[in-house]
């Protein structure tokens, strides 16, 4: 399975970046104030990577990775824990990149675990 | 039983802390515009909005571990109000919350505010006697026991949390004394005590226990409140922002059933 590309520094992310873990629970609240809760799905993670000051090589590697990947899942390694999430996709099926000057690009990458 | 973690400073929250108390009432609106409200005491809840910055990795991990072990909003944990005095009946030592043993207490002495809300405690026994209250606070939590004390004849009193004690002076002028130590690791309850020496008499006011390392301004209490056993994460998502190597920020929204 394909893995998310690293920047020239060897890192996959820049500070600050967001890591989130999400569950899905349905709660029914009763008249006596108590509640009954149902777990609908287990934990899935999300990452928001705001990549800045990328040169064109780095930007190209990010763009080409997603061009090749499309909506297919890929592996992503959590930059903090080092854990690899084997099945991730680009969130919302979109990737926005901006070139602000020569050798200066930005990309915002939203990655979510799907299984 | 799971408890919401304290950060390394011993605090539960960082400023600003948002506490939103909600009540529930069944309302009937009449044709005349009159409303009949039936209070529903079981339906109350408190919403907490806690925002953290510059958390260390271990602090962020403690928070995310609790979130994961609760499966988001699925399971509950115990949350302690960071703004509360956790003692019940802080100015009424005759209540059953307090164990006075062989001490005698009389309310109505002059207090540091110039009113008469202090209590005179007399130990007429030949040995030390403690004033005790237990709080459902885990032993691993940092907590601060504080009180204003004075004694006409001076001497010392002993502040205690579980088996840890500290001797402090009781001067003729009002002085705030405090004890800030963790309790017994793994314990689900902490016992706080103020022990008088043999034949000693003191005036005391402003008894307070807080889940933080240093005392905040005294808050008078009635029935014990501030420990919420049934607290949930309000959302199924928890986002942690890594702001620099080893530093993170995050926000947690909680709901406590009252």
Coordinates of C-alpha atoms in Angstrom, one line a residue, chain B residues 1 12 36 40 43 47-49 72 83 121 125 129 158 174 177 180 190 198 224 244-245:
Chain B
X1 CA -13.5 4.2 37.9
X12 CA -7.6 20.5 36.2
X36 CA -46.8 26.8 35.0
X40 CA -37.3 18.5 37.0
X43 CA -32.6 16.7 34.4
X47 CA -21.4 21.9 30.5
X48 CA -17.7 22.4 30.7
X49 CA -15.6 24.1 28.0
X72 CA -15.6 9.4 23.1
X83 CA -13.8 26.1 40.8
X121 CA -13.0 24.4 68.4
X125 CA -8.9 15.9 75.9
X129 CA -8.0 15.2 68.4
X158 CA -1.6 19.6 62.4
X174 CA -5.9 35.3 61.7
X177 CA -2.7 27.9 56.5
X180 CA -0.8 20.8 49.4
X190 CA -9.1 11.3 50.4
X198 CA -4.3 18.4 73.9
X224 CA -21.1 18.8 49.3
X244 CA 5.8 22.7 18.6
X245 CA 8.0 19.8 19.5

